[in-house]
PDB file of C-alpha atoms in Angstrom:
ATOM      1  CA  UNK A   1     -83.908  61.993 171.559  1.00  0.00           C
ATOM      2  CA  UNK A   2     -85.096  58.091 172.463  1.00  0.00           C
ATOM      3  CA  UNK A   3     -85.363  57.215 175.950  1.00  0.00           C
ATOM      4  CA  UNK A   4     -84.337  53.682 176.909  1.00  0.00           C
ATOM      5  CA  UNK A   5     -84.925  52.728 180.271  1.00  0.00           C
ATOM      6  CA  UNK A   6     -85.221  56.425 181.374  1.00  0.00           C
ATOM      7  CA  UNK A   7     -82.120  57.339 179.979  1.00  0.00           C
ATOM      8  CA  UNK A   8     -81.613  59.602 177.208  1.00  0.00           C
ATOM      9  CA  UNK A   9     -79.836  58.100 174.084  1.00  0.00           C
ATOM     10  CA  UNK A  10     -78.649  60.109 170.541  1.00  0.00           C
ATOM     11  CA  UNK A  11     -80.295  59.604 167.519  1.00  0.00           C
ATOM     12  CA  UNK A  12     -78.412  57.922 165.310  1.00  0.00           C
ATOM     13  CA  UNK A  13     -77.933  61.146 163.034  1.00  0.00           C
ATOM     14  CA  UNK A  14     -76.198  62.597 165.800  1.00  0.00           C
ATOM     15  CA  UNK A  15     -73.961  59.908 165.573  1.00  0.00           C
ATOM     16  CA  UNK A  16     -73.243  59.874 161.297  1.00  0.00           C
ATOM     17  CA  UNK A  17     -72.791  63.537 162.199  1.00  0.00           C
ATOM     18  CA  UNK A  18     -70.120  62.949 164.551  1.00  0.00           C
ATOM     19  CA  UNK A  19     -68.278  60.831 161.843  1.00  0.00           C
ATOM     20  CA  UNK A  20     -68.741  62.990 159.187  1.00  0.00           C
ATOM     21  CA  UNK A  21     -67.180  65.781 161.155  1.00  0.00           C
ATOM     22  CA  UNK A  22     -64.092  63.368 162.205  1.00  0.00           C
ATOM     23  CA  UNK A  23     -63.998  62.485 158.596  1.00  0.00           C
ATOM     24  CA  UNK A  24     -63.990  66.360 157.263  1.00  0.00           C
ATOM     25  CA  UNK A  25     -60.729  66.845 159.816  1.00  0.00           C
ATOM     26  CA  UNK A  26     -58.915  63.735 158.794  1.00  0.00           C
ATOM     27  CA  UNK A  27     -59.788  64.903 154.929  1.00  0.00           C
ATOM     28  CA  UNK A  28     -58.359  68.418 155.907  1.00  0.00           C
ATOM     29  CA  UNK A  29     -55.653  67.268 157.409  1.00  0.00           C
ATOM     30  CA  UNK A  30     -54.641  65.203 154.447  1.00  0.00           C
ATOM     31  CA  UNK A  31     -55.194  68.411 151.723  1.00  0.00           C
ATOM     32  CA  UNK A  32     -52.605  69.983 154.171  1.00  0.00           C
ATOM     33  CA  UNK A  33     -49.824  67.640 154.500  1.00  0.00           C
ATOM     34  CA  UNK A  34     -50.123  66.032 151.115  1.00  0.00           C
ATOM     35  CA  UNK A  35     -48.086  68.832 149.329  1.00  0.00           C
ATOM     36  CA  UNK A  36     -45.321  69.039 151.821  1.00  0.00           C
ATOM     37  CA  UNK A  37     -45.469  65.099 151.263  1.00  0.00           C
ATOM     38  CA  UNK A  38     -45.224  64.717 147.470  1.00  0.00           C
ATOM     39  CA  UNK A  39     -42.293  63.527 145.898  1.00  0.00           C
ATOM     40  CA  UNK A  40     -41.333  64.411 142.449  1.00  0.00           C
ATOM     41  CA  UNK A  41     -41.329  61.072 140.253  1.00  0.00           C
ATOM     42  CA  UNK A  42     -38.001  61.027 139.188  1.00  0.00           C
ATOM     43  CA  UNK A  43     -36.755  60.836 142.466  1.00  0.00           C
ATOM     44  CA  UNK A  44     -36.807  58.970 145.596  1.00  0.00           C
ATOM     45  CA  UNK A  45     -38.129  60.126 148.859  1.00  0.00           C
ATOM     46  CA  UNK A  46     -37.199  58.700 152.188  1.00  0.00           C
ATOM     47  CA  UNK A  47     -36.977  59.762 156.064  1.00  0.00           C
ATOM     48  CA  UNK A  48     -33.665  59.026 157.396  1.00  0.00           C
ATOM     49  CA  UNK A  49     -32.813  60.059 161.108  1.00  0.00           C
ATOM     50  CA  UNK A  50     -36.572  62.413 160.838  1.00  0.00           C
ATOM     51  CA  UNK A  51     -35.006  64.225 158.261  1.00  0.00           C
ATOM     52  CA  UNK A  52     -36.738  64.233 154.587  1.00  0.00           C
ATOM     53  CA  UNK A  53     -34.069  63.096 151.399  1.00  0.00           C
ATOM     54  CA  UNK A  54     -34.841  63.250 148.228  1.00  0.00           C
ATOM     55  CA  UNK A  55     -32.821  60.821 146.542  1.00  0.00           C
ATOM     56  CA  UNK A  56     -32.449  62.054 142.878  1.00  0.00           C
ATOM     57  CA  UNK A  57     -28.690  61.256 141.773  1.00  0.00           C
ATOM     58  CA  UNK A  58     -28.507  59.678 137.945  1.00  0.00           C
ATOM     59  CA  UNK A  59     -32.189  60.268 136.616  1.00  0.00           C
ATOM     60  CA  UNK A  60     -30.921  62.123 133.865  1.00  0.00           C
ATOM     61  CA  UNK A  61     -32.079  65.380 134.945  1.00  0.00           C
ATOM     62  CA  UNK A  62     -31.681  68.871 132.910  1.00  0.00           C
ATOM     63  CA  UNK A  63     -33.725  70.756 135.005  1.00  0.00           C
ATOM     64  CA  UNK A  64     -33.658  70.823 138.815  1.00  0.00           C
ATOM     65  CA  UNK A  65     -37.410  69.472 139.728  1.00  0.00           C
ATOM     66  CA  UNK A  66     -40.271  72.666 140.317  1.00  0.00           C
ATOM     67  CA  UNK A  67     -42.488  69.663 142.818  1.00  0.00           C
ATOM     68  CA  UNK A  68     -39.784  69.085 145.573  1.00  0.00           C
ATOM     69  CA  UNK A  69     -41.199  68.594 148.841  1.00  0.00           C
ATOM     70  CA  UNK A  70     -41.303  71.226 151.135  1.00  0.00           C
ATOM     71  CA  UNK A  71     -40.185  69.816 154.298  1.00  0.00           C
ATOM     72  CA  UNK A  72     -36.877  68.264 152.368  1.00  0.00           C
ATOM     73  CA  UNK A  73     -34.165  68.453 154.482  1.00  0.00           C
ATOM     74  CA  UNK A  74     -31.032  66.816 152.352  1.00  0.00           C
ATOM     75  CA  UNK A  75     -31.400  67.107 148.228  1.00  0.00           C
ATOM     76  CA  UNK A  76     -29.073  64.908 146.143  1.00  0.00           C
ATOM     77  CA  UNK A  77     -29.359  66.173 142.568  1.00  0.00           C
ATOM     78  CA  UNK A  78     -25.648  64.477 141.320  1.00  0.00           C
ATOM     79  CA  UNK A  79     -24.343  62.981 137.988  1.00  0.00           C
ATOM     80  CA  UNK A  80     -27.463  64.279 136.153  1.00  0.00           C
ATOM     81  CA  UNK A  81     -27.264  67.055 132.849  1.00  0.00           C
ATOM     82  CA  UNK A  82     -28.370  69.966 134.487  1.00  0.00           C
ATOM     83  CA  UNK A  83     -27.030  72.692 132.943  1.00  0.00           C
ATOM     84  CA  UNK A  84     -28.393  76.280 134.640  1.00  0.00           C
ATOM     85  CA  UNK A  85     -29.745  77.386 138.553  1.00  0.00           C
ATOM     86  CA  UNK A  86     -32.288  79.479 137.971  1.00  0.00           C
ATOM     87  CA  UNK A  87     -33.356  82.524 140.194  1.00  0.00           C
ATOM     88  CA  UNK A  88     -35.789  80.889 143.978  1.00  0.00           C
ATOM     89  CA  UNK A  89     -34.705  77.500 142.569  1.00  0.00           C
ATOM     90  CA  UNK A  90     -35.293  76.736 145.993  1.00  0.00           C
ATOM     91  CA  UNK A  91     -37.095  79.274 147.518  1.00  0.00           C
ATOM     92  CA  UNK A  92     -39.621  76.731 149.198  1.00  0.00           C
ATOM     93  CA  UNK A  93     -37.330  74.554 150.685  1.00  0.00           C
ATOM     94  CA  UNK A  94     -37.064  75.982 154.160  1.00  0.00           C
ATOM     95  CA  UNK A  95     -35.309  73.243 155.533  1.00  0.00           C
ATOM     96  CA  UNK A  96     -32.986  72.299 153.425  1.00  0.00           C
ATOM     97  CA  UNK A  97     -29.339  71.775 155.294  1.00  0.00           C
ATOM     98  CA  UNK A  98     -27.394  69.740 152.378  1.00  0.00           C
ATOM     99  CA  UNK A  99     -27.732  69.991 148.326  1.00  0.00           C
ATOM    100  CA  UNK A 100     -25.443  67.846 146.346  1.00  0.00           C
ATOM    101  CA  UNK A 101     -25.429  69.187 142.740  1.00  0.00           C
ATOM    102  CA  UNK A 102     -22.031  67.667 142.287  1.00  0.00           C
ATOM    103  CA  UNK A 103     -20.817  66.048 138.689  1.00  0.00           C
ATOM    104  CA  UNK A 104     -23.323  68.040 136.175  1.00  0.00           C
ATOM    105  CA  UNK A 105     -22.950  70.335 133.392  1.00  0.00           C
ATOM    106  CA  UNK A 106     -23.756  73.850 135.100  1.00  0.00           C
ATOM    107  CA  UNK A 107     -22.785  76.954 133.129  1.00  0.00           C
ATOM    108  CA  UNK A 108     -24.513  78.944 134.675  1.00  0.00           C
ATOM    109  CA  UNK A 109     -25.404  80.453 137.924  1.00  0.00           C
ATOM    110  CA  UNK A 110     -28.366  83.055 138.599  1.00  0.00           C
ATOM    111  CA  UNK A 111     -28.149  86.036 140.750  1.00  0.00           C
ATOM    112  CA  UNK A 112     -30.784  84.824 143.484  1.00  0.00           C
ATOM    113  CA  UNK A 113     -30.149  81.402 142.890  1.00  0.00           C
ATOM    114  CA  UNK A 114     -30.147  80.262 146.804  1.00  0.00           C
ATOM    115  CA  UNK A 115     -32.820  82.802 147.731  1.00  0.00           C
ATOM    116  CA  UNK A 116     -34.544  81.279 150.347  1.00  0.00           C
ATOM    117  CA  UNK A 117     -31.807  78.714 151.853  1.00  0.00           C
ATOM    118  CA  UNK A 118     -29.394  81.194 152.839  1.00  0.00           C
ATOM    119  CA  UNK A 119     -30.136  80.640 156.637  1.00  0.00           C
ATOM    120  CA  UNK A 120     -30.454  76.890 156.721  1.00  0.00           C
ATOM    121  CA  UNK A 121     -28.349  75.918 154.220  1.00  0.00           C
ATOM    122  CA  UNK A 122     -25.006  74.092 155.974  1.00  0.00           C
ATOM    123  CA  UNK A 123     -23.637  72.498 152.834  1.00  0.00           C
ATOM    124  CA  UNK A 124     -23.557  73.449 149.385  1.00  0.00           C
ATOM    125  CA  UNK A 125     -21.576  70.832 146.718  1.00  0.00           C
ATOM    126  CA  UNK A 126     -20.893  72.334 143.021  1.00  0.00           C
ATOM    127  CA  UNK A 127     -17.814  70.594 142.381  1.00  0.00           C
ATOM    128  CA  UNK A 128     -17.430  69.033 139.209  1.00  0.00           C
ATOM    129  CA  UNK A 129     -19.050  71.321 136.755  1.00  0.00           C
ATOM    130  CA  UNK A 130     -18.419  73.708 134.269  1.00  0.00           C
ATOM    131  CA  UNK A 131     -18.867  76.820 135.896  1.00  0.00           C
ATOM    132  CA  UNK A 132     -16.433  79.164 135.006  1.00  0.00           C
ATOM    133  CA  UNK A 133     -17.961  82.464 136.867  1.00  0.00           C
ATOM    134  CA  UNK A 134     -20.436  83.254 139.503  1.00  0.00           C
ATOM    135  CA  UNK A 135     -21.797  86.341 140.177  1.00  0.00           C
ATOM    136  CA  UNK A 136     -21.233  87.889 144.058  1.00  0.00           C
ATOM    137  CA  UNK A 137     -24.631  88.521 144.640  1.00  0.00           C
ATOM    138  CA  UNK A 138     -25.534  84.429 143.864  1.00  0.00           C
ATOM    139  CA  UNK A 139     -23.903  83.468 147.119  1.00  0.00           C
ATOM    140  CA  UNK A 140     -24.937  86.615 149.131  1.00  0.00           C
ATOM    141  CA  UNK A 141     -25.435  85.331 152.685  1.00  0.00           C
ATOM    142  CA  UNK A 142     -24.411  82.231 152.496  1.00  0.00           C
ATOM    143  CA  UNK A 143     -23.540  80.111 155.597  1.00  0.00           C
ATOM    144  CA  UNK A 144     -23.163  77.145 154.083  1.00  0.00           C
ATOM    145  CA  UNK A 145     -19.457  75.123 153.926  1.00  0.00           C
ATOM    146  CA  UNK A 146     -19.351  74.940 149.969  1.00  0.00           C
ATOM    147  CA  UNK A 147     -17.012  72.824 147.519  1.00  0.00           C
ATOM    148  CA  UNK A 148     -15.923  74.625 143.719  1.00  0.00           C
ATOM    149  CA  UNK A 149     -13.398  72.203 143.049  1.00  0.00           C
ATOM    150  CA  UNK A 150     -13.010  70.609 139.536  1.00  0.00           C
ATOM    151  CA  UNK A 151     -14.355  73.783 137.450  1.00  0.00           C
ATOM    152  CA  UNK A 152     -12.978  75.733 134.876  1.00  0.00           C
ATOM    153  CA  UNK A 153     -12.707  78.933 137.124  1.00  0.00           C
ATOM    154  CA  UNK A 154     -11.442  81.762 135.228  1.00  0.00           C
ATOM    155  CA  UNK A 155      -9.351  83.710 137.384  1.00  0.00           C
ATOM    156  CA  UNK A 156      -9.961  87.352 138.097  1.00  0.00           C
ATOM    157  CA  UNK A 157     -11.308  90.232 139.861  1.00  0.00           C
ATOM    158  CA  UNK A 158     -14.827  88.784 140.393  1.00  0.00           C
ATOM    159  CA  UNK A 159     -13.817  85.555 141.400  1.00  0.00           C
ATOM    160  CA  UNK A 160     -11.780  86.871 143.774  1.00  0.00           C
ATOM    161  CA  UNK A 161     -14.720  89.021 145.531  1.00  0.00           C
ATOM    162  CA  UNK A 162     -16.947  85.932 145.738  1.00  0.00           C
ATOM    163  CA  UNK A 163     -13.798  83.215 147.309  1.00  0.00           C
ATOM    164  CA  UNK A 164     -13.806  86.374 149.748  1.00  0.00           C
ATOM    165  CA  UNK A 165     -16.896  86.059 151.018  1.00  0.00           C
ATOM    166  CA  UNK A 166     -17.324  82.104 151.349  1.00  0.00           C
ATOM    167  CA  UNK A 167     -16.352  79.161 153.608  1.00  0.00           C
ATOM    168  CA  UNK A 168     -14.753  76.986 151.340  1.00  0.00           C
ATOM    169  CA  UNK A 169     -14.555  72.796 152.106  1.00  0.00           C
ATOM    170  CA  UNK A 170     -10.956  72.589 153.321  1.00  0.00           C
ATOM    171  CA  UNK A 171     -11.177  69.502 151.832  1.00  0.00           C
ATOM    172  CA  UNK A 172     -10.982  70.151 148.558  1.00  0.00           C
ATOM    173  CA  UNK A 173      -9.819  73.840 148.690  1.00  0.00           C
ATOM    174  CA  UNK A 174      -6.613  73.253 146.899  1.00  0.00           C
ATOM    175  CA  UNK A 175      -9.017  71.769 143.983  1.00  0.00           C
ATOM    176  CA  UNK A 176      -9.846  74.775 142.935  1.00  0.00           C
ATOM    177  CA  UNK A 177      -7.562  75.956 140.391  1.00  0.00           C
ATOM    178  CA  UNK A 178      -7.733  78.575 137.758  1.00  0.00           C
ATOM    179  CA  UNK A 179      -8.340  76.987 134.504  1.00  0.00           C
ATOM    180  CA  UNK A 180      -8.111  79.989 132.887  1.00  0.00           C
ATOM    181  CA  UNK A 181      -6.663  83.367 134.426  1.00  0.00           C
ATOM    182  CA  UNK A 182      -5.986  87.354 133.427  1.00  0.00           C
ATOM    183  CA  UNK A 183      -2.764  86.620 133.780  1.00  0.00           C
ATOM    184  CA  UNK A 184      -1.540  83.193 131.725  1.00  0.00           C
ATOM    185  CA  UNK A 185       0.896  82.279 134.285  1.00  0.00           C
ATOM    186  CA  UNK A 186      -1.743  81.651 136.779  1.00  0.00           C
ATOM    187  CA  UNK A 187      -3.502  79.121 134.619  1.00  0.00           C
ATOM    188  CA  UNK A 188      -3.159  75.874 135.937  1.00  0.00           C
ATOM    189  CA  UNK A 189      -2.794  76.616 139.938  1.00  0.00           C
ATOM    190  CA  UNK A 190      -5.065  76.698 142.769  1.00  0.00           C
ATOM    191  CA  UNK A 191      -7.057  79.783 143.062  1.00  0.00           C
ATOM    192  CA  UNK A 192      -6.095  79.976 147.089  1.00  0.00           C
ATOM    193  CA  UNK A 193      -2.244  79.253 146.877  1.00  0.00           C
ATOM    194  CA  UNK A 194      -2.308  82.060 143.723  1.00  0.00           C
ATOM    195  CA  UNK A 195      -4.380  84.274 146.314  1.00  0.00           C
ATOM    196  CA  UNK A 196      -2.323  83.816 149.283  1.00  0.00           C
ATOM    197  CA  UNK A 197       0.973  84.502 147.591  1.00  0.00           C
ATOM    198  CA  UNK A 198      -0.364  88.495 147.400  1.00  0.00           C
ATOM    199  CA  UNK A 199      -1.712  88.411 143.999  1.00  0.00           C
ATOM    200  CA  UNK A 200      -4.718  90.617 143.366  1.00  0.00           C
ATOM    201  CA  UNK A 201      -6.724  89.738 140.272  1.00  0.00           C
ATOM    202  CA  UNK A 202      -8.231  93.106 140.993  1.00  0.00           C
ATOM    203  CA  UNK A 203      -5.283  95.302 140.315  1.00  0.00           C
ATOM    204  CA  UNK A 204      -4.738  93.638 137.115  1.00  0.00           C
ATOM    205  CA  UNK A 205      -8.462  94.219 135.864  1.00  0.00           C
ATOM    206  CA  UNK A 206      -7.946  98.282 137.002  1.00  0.00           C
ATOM    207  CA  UNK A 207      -4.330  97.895 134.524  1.00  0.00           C
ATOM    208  CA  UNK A 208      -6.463  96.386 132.161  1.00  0.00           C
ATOM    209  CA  UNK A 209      -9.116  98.786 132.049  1.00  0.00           C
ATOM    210  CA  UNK A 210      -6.295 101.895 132.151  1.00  0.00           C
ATOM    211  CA  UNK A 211      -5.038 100.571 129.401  1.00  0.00           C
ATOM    212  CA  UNK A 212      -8.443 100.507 127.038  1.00  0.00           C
ATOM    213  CA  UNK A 213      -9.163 103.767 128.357  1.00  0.00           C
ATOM    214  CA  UNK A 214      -5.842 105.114 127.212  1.00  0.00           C
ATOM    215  CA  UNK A 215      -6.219 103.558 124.147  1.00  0.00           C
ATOM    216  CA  UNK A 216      -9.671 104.225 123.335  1.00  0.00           C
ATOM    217  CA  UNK A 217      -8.402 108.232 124.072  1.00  0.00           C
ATOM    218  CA  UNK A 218      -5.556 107.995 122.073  1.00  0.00           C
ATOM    219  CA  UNK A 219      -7.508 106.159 119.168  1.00  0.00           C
ATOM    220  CA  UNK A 220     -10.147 109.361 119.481  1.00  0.00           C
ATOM    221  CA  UNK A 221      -6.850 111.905 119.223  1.00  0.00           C
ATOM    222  CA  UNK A 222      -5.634 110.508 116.562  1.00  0.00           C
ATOM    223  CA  UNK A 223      -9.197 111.005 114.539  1.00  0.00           C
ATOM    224  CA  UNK A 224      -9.325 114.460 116.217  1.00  0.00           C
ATOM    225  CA  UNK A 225      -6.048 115.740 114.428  1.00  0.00           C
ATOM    226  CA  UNK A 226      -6.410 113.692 111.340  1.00  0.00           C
ATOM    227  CA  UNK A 227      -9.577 115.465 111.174  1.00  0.00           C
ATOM    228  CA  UNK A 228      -8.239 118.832 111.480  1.00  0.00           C
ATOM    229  CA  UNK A 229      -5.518 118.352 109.144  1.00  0.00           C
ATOM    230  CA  UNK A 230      -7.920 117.096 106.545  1.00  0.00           C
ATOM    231  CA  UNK A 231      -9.759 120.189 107.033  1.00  0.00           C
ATOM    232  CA  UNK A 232      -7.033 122.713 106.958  1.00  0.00           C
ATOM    233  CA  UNK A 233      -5.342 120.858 103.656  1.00  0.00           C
ATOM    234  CA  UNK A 234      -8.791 120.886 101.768  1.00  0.00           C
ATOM    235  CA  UNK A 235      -9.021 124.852 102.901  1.00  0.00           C
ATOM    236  CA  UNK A 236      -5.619 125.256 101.982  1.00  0.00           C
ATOM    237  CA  UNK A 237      -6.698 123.343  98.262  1.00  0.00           C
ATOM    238  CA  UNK A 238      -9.846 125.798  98.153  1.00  0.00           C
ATOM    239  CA  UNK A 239      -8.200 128.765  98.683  1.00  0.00           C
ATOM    240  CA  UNK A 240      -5.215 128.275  96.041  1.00  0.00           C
ATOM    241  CA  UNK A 241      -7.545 127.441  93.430  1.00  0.00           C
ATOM    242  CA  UNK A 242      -9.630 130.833  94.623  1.00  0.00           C
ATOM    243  CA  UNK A 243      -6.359 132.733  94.341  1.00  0.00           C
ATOM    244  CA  UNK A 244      -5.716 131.015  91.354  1.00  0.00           C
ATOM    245  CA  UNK A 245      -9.197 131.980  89.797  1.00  0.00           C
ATOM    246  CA  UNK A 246      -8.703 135.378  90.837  1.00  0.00           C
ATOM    247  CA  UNK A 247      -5.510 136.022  89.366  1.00  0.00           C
ATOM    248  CA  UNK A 248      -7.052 134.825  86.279  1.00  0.00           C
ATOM    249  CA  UNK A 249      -9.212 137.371  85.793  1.00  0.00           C
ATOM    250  CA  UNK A 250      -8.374 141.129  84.118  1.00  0.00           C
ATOM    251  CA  UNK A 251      -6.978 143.187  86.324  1.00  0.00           C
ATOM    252  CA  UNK A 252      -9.170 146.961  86.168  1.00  0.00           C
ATOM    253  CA  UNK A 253      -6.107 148.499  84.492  1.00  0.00           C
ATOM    254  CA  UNK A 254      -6.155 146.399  81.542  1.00  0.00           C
ATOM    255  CA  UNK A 255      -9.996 146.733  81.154  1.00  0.00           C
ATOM    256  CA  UNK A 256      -9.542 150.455  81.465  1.00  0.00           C
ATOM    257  CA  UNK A 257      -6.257 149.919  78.834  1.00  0.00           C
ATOM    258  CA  UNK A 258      -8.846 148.253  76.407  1.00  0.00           C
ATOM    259  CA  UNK A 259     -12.067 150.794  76.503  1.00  0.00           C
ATOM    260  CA  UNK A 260      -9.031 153.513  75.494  1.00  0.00           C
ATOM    261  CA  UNK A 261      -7.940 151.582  73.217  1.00  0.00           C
ATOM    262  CA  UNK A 262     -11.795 150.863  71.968  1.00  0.00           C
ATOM    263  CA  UNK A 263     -12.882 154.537  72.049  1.00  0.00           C
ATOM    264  CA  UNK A 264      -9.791 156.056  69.796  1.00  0.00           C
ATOM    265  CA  UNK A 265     -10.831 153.252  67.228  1.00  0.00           C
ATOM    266  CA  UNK A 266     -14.223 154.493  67.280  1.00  0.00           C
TER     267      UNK A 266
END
């Protein structure tokens, strides 16, 4: 310490030390935030209203981006090529209320696809794709209001279980119509006015599967006794060429007949 004028004063390390610790905590502070920050860059980040978007409709997309930021709030992934959802696909985003993945080319749908959004989630938008099936367990706790129109559903028992478990849009509710159903006359009608009129796509799949049962156990008779006739017709051929074989051979009264006749020659 200096004294100036009888007053103690810092040295001036004291003060670079003071800075250096402000500029450690600022420096910190920046490692911290800068991955909940980052925006992938293909898309477009923006805070609307303090919520995060990520603005990333027509990039030409075939892959939903692994570097989204954390604290994103509403995703638009639209009118890109992405064609699968993979399992955690969003497992980071804790936030996230909306996701737009409207007017792609998904196939497919994983099993824990929305693992991790399942309590924040309000709106989910998958209309305009190509999904024909989802599994139950992909929307498994689901609050979210979601939209399937425009999608070549193919109509049956599992579809059934998982439109029986959401909160359709009922906006675009009658949009979803079965492209494709277990039954042909269904094909072309919504999924919900098919549903409501007492159909169950479930009854028909247990018919179905009687049916190849039956079948399959008929098909496994029918070897069973073509077997066993085979079996008892090639016995029956065995044995009347034994008989045959036997009745061939001398009977013991001629062969005693001939060592007579033999011994009186000798």
């Amino acid at each position: 310490m200096q004294k100036v004028g009888g007053l103690d004063m810092p040295r001036k390390s004291s003060i670079l030390d003071g800075f250096a610790v402000i500029w450690c905590v600022v420096f910190g502070l920046f490692i911290v935030i800068a991955p909940v920050m980052a925006c992938p860059t293909t898309c477009h980040c923006m805070e609307k209203t303090g919520k995060t978007v990520v603005q990333c409709i027509s990039r030409n997309l075939d892959i939903i981006p692994p570097d989204l930021p954390r604290d994103t709030v509403i995703l638009l992934l639209a009118s890109n090529h992405i064609t699968h959802i993979p399992n955690q696909a969003f497992k980071d985003l804790h936030y996230l209320q909306e996701l737009d993945l409207s007017n792609n080319d998904i196939e497919l749908v994983d099993l824990g696809a929305f693992q991790g959004v399942s309590d924040s989630l309000l709106f989910l938008d998958l209309s305009n794709n190509r999904i024909q099936s989802v599994p139950k367990e992909a929307f498994a706790r689901l609050r979210a209001k979601i939209s399937l129109s425009n999608n070549p559903w193919h109509c049956e028992c599992m579809l059934q279980e998982v439109l029986r478990e959401l909160r359709l849009d009922p906006e675009t509710v009658n949009e979803v119509m079965c492209h494709t159903a277990v039954q042909e006359e269904y094909a072309g009608k919504p999924v919900i006015q098919v549903l409501d009129s007492g159909i169950n796509f479930c009854n028909f799949h247990h018919k179905t599967t009687d049916v190849a049962m039956f079948v399959t156990m008929f098909g496994w008779f029918t070897m069973v006794i073509a077997y066993v006739i085979y079996y008892v017709r090639h016995n029956q051929e065995d044995a009347r060429r034994h008989l045959e074989y036997l009745k061939s051979l001398p009977s013991s009264s001629q062969i005693s007949k001939d060592f007579d006749t033999i011994s009186t020659v000798l």
